[in-house]
mmCIF file of N, CA and C in Angstrom:
data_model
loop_
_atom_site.group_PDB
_atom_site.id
_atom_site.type_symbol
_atom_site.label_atom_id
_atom_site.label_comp_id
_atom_site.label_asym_id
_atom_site.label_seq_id
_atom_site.Cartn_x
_atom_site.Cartn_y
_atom_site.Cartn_z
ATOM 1 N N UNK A 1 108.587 117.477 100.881
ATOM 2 C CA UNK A 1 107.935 116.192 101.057
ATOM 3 C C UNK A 1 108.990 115.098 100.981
ATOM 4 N N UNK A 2 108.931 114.307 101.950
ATOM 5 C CA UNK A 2 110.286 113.238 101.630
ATOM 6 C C UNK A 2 109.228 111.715 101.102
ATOM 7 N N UNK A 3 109.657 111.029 100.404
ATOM 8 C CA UNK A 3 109.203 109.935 99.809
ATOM 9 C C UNK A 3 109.808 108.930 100.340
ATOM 10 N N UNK A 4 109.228 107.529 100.491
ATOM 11 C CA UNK A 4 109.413 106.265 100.912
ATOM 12 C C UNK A 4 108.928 105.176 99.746
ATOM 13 N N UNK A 5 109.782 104.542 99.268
ATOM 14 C CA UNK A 5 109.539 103.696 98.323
ATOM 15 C C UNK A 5 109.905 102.102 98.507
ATOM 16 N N UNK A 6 108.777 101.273 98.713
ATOM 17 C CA UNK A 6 108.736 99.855 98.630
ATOM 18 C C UNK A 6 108.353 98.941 97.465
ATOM 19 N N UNK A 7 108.384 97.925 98.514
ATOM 20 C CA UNK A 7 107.754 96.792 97.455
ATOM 21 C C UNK A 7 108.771 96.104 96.435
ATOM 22 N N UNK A 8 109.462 95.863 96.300
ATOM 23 C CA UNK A 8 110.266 95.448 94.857
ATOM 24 C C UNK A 8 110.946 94.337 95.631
ATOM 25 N N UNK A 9 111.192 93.621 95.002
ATOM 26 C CA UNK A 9 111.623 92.128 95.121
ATOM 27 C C UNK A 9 112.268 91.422 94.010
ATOM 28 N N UNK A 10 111.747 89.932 94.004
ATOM 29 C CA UNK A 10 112.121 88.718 93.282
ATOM 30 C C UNK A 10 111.098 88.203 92.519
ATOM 31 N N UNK A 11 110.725 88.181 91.282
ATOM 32 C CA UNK A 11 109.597 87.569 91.140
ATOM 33 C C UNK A 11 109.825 87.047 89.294
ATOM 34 N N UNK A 12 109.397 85.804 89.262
ATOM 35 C CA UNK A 12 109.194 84.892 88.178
ATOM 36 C C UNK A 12 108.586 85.629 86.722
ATOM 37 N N UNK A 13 108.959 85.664 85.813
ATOM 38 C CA UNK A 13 108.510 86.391 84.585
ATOM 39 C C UNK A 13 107.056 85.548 84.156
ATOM 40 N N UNK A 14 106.273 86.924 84.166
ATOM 41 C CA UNK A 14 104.568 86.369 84.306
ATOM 42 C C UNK A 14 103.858 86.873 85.524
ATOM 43 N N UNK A 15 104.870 87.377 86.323
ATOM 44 C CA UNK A 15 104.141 87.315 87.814
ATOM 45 C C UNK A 15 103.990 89.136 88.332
ATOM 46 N N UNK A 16 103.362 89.041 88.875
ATOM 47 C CA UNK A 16 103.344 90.340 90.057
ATOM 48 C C UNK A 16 104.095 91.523 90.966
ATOM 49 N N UNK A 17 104.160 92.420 90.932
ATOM 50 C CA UNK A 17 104.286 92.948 91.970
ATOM 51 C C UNK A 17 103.600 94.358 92.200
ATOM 52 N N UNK A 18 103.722 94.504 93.269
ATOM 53 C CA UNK A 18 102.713 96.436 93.894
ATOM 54 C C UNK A 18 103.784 96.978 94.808
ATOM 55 N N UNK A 19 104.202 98.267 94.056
ATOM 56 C CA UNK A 19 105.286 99.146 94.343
ATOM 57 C C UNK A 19 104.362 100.481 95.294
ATOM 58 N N UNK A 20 105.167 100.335 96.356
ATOM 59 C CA UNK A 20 105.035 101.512 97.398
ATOM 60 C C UNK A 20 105.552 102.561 97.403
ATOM 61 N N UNK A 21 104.435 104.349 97.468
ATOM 62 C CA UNK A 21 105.872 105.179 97.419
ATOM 63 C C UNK A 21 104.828 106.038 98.857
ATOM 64 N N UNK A 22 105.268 105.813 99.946
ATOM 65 C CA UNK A 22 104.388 106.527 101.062
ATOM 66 C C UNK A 22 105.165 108.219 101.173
ATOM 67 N N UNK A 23 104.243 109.141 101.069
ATOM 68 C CA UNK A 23 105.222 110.807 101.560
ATOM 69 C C UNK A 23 104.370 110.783 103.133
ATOM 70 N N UNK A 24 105.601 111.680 103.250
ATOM 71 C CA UNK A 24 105.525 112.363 104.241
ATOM 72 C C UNK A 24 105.702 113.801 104.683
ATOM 73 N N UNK A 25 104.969 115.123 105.346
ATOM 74 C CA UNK A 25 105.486 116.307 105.094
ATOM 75 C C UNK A 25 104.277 116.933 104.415
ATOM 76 N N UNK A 26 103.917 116.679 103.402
ATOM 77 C CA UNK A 26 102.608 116.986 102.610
ATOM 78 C C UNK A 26 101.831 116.306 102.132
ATOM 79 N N UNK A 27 100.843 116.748 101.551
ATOM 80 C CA UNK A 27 99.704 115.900 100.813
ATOM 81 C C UNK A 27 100.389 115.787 99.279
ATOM 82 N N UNK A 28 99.811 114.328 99.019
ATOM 83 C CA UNK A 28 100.579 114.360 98.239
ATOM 84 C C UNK A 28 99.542 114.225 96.645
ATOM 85 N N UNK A 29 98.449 114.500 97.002
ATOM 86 C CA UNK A 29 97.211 114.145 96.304
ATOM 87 C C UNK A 29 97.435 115.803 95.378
ATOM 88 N N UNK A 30 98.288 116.936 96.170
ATOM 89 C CA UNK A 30 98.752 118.534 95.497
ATOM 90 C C UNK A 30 99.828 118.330 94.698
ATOM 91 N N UNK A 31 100.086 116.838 94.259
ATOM 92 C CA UNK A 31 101.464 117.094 93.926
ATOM 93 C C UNK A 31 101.133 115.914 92.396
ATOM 94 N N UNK A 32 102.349 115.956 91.416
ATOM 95 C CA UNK A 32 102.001 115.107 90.755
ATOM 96 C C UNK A 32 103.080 114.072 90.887
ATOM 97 N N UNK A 33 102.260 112.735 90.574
ATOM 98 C CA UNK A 33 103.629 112.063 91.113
ATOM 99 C C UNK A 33 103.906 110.860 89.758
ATOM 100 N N UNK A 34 104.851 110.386 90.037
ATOM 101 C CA UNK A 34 105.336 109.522 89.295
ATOM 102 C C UNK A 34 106.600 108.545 89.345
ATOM 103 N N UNK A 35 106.466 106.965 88.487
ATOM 104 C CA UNK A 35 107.693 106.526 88.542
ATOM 105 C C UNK A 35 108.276 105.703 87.596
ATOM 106 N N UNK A 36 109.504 106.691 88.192
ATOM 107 C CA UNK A 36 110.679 106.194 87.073
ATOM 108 C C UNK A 36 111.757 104.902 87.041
ATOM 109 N N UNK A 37 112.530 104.491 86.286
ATOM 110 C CA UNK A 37 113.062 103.415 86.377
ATOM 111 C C UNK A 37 114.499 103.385 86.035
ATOM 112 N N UNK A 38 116.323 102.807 86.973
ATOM 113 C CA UNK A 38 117.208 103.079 85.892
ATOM 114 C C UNK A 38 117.435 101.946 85.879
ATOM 115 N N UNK A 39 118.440 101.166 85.129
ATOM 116 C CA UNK A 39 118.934 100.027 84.985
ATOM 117 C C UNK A 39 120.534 100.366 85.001
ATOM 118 N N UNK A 40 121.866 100.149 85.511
ATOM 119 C CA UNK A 40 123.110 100.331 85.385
ATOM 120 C C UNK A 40 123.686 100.706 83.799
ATOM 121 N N UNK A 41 123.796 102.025 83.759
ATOM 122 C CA UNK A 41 124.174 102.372 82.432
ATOM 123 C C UNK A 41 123.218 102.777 81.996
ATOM 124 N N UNK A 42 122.711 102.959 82.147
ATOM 125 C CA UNK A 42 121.090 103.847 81.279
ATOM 126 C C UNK A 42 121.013 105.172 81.831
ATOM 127 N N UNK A 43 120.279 105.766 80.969
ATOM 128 C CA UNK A 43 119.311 106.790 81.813
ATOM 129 C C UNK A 43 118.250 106.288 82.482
ATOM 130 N N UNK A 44 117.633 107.479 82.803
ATOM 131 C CA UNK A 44 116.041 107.005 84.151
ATOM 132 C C UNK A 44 115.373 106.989 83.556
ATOM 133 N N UNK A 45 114.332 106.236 83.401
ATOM 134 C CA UNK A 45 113.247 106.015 82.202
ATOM 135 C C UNK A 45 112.232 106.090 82.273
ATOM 136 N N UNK A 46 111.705 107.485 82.143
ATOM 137 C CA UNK A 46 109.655 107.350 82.655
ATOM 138 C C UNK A 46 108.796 106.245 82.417
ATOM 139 N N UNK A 47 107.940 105.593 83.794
ATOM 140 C CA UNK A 47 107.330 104.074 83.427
ATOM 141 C C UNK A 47 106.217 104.773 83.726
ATOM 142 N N UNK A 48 105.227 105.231 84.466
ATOM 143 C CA UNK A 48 104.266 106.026 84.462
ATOM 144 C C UNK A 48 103.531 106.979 85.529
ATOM 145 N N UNK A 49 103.134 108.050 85.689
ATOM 146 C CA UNK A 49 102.478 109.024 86.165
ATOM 147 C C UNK A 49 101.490 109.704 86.109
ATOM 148 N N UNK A 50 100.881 110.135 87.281
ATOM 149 C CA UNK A 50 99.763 110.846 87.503
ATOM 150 C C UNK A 50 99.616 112.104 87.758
ATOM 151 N N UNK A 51 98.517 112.719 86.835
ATOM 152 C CA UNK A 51 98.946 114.267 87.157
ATOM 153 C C UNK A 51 97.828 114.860 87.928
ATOM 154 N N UNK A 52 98.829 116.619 88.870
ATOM 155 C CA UNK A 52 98.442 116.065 90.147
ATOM 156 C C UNK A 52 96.572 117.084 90.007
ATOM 157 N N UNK A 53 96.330 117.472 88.927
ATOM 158 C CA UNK A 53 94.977 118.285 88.778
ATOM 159 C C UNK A 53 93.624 117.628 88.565
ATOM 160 N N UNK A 54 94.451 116.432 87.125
ATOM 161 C CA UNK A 54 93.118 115.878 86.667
ATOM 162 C C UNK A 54 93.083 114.420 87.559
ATOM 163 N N UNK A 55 94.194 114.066 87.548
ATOM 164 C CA UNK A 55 94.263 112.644 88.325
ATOM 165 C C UNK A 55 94.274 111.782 86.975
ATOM 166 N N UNK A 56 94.963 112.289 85.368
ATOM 167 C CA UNK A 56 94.642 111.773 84.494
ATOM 168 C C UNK A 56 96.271 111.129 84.341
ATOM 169 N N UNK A 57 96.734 109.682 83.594
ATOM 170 C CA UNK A 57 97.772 108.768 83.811
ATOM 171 C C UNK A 57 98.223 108.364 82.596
ATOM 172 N N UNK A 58 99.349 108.340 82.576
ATOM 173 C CA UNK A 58 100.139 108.408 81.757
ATOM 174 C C UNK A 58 101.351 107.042 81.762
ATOM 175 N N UNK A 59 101.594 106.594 80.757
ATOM 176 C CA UNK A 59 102.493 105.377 80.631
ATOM 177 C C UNK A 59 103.376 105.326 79.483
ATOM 178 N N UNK A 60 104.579 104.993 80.331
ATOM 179 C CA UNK A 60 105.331 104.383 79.166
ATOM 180 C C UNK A 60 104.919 102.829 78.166
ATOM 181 N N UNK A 61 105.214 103.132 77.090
ATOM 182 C CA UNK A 61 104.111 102.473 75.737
ATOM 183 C C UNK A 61 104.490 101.305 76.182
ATOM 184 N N UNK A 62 106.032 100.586 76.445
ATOM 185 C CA UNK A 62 106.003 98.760 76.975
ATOM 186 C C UNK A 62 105.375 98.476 78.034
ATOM 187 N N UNK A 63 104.896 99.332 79.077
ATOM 188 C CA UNK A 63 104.053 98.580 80.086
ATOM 189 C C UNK A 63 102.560 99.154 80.422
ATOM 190 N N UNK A 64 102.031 99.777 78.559
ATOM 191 C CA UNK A 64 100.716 100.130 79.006
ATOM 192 C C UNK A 64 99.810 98.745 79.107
ATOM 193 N N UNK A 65 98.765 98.475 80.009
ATOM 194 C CA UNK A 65 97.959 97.252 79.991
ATOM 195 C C UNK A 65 98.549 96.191 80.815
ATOM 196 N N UNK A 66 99.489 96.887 81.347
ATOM 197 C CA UNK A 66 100.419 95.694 82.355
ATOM 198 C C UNK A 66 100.504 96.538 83.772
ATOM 199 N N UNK A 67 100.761 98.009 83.818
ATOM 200 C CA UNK A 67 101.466 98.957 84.811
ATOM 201 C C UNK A 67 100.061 99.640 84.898
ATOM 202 N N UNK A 68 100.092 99.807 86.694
ATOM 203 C CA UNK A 68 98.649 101.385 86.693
ATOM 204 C C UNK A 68 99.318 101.593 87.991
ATOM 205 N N UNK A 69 99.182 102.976 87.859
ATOM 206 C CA UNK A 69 99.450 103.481 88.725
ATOM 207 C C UNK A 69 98.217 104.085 89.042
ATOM 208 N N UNK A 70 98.151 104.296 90.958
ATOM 209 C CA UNK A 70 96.803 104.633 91.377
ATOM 210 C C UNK A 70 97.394 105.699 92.865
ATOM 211 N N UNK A 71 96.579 105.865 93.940
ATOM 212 C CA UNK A 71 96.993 106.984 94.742
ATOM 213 C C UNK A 71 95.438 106.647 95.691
ATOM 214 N N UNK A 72 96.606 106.333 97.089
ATOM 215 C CA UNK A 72 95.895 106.292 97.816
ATOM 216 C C UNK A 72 95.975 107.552 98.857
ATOM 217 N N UNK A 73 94.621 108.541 98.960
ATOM 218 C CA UNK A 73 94.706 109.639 99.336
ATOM 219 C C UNK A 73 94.686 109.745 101.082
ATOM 220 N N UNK A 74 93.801 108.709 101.167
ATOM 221 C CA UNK A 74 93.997 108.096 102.989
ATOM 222 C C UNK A 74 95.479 107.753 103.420
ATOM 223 N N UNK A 75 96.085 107.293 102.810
ATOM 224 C CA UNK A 75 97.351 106.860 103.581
ATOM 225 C C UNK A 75 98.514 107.922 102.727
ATOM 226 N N UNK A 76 98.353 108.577 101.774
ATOM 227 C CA UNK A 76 99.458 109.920 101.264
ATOM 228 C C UNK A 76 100.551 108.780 100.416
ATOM 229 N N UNK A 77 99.677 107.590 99.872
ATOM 230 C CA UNK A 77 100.498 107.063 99.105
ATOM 231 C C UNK A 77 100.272 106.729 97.462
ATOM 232 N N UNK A 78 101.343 106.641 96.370
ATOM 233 C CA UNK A 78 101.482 106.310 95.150
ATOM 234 C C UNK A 78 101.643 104.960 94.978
ATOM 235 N N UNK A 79 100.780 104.199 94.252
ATOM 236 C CA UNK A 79 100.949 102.348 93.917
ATOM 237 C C UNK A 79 101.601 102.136 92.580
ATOM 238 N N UNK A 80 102.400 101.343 92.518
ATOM 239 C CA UNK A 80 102.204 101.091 90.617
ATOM 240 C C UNK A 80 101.984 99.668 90.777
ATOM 241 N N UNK A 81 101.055 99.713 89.904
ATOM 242 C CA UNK A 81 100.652 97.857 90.123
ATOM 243 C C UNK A 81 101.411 97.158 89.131
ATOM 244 N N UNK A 82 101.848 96.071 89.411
ATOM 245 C CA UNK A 82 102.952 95.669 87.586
ATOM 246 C C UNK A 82 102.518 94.078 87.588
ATOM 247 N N UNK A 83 101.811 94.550 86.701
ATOM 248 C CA UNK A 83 101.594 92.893 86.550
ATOM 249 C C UNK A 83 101.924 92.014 84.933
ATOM 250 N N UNK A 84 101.777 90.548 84.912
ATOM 251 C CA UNK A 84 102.540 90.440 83.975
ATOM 252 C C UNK A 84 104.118 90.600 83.110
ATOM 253 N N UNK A 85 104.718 90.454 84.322
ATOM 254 C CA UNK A 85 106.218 91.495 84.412
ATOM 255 C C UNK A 85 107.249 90.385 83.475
ATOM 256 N N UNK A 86 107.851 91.145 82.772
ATOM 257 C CA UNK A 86 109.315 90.838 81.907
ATOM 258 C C UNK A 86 110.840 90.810 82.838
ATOM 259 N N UNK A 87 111.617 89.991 82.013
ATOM 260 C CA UNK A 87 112.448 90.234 82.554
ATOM 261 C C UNK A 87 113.688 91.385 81.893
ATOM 262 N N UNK A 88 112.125 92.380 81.034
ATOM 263 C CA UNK A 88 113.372 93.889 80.859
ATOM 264 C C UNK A 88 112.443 94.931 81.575
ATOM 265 N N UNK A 89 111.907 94.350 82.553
ATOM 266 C CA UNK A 89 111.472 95.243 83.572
ATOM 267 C C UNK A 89 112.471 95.539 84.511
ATOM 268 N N UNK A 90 113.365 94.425 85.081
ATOM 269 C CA UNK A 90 114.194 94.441 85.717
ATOM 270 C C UNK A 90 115.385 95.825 85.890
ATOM 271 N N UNK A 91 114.700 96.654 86.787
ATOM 272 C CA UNK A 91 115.390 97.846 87.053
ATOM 273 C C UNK A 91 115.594 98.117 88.931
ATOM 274 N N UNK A 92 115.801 99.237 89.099
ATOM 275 C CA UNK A 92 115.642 99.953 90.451
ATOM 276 C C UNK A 92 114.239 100.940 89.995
ATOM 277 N N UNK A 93 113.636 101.291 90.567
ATOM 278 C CA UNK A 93 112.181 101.777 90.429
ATOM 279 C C UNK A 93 112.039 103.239 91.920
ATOM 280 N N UNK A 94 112.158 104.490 91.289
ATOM 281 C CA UNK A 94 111.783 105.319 92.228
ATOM 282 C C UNK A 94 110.723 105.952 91.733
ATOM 283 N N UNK A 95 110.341 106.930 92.814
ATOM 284 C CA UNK A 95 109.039 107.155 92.680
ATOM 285 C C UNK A 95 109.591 108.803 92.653
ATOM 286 N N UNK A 96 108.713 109.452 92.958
ATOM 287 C CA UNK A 96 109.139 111.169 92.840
ATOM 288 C C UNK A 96 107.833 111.676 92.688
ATOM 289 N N UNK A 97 108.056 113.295 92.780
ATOM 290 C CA UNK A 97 106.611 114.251 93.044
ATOM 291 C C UNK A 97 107.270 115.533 92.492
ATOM 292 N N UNK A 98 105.966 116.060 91.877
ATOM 293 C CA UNK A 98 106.265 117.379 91.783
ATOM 294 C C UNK A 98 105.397 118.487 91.901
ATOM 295 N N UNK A 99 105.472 119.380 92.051
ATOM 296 C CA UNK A 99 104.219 120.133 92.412
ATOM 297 C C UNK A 99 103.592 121.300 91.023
ATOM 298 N N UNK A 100 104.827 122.379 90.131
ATOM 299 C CA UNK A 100 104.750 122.786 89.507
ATOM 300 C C UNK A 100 104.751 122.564 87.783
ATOM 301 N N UNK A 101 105.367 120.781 87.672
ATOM 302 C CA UNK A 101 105.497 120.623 86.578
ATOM 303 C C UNK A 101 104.351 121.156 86.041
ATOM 304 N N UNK A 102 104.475 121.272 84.454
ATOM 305 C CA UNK A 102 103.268 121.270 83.443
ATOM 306 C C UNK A 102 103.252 119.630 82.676
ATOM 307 N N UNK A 103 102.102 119.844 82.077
ATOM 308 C CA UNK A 103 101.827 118.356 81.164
ATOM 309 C C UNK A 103 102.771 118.008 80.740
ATOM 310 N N UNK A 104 103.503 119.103 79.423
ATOM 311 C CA UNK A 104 104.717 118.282 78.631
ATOM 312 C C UNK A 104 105.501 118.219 79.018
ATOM 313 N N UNK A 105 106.201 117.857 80.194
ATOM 314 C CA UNK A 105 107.308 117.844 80.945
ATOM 315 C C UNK A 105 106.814 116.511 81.995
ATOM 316 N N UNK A 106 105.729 116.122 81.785
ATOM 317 C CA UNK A 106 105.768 114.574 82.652
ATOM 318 C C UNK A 106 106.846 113.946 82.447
ATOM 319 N N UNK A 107 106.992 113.858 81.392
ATOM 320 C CA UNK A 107 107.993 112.105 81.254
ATOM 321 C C UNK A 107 109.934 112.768 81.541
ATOM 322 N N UNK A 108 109.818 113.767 82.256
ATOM 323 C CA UNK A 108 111.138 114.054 82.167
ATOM 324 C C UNK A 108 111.593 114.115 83.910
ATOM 325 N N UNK A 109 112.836 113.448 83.719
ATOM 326 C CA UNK A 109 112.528 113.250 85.358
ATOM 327 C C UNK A 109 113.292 114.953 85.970
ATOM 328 N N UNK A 110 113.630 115.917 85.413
ATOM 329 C CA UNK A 110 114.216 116.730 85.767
ATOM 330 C C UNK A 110 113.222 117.928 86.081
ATOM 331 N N UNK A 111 111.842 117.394 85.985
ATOM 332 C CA UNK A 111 110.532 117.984 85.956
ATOM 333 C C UNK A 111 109.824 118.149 87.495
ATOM 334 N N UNK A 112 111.102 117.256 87.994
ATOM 335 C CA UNK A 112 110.362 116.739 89.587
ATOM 336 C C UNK A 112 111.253 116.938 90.601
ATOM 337 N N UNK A 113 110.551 117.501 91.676
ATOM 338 C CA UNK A 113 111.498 118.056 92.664
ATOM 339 C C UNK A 113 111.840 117.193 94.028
ATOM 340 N N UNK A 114 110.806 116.213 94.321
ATOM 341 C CA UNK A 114 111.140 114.951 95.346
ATOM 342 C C UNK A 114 111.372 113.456 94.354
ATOM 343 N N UNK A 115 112.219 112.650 95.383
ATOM 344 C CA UNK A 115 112.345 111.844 94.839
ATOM 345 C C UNK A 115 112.583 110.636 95.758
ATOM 346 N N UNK A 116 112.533 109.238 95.720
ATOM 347 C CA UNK A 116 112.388 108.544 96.685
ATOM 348 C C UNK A 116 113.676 107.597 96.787
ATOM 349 N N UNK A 117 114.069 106.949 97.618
ATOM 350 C CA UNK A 117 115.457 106.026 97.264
ATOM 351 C C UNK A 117 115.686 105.345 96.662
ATOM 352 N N UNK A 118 114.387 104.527 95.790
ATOM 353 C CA UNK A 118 114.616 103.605 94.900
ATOM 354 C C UNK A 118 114.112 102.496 95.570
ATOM 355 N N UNK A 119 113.892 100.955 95.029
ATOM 356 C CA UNK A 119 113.420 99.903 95.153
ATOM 357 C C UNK A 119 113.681 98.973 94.009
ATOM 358 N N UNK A 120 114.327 97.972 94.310
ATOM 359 C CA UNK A 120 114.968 96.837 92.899
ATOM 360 C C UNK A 120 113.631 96.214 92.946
ATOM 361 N N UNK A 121 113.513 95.985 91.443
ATOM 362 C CA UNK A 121 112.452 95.026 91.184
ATOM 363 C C UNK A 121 113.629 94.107 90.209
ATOM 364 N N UNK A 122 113.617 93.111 90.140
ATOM 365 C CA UNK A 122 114.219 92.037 89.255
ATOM 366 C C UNK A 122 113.239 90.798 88.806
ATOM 367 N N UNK A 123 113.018 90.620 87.900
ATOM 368 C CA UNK A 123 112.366 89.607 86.572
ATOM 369 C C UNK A 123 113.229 88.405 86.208
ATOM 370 N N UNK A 124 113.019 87.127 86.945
ATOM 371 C CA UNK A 124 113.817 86.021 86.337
ATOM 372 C C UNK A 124 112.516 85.567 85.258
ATOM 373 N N UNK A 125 113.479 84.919 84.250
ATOM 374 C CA UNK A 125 113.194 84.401 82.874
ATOM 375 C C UNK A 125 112.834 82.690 83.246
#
């Protein structure tokens, strides 16, 4: 499955954005997907995912009530909605899929076998 990842921009701390991850190749509604985040010098940092049986979602704890991720099964795409955004949100943001992970292995990105090119989101203060 190859992944396509949008959406990320410029945007004012307080404000919006809706991250795109379109596949292609398979359905991606068989797969579980999720997305991660790096910042220069970090590791990749699970922000949140959906798993691909129950359709049940999972978040990293700073952007629960701010971040949802949803799945649109008509168009074979992954959303993360981010609203309310910081400026230590400010990362590159990919998306990724996997088909075999298990539960306790969501938040690990070595769990996932596609992955998408990335998309900067940046948070001015």
């Amino acid at each position: 499955v190859q992944l396509q990842a949008s959406g990320g921009g410029l945007v004012q701390a307080g404000g919006s954005l809706r991250l795109f991850c379109v596949a292609s190749g398979r359905t991606l509604s068989t797969y579980t997907t999720a997305w991660f985040r790096r910042v220069p010098g970090k590791e990749r940092e699970f922000v949140a995912a959906m798993f691909r049986s129950s359709g049940s979602t999972y978040y990293l704890d700073s952007v629960k009530g701010r971040f949802t991720i949803s799945r649109d099964n008509a168009k074979n795409t992954v959303l993360l909605q981010m609203n309310s955004l910081k400026p230590e949100d400010t990362a590159v943001y990919y998306c990724a899929a996997g088909q075999r992970l298990i539960l306790s292995s969501i938040r690990e990105p070595r769990a996932y076998d596609y992955w998408g090119q990335g998309t900067q989101v940046t948070v001015s203060s």
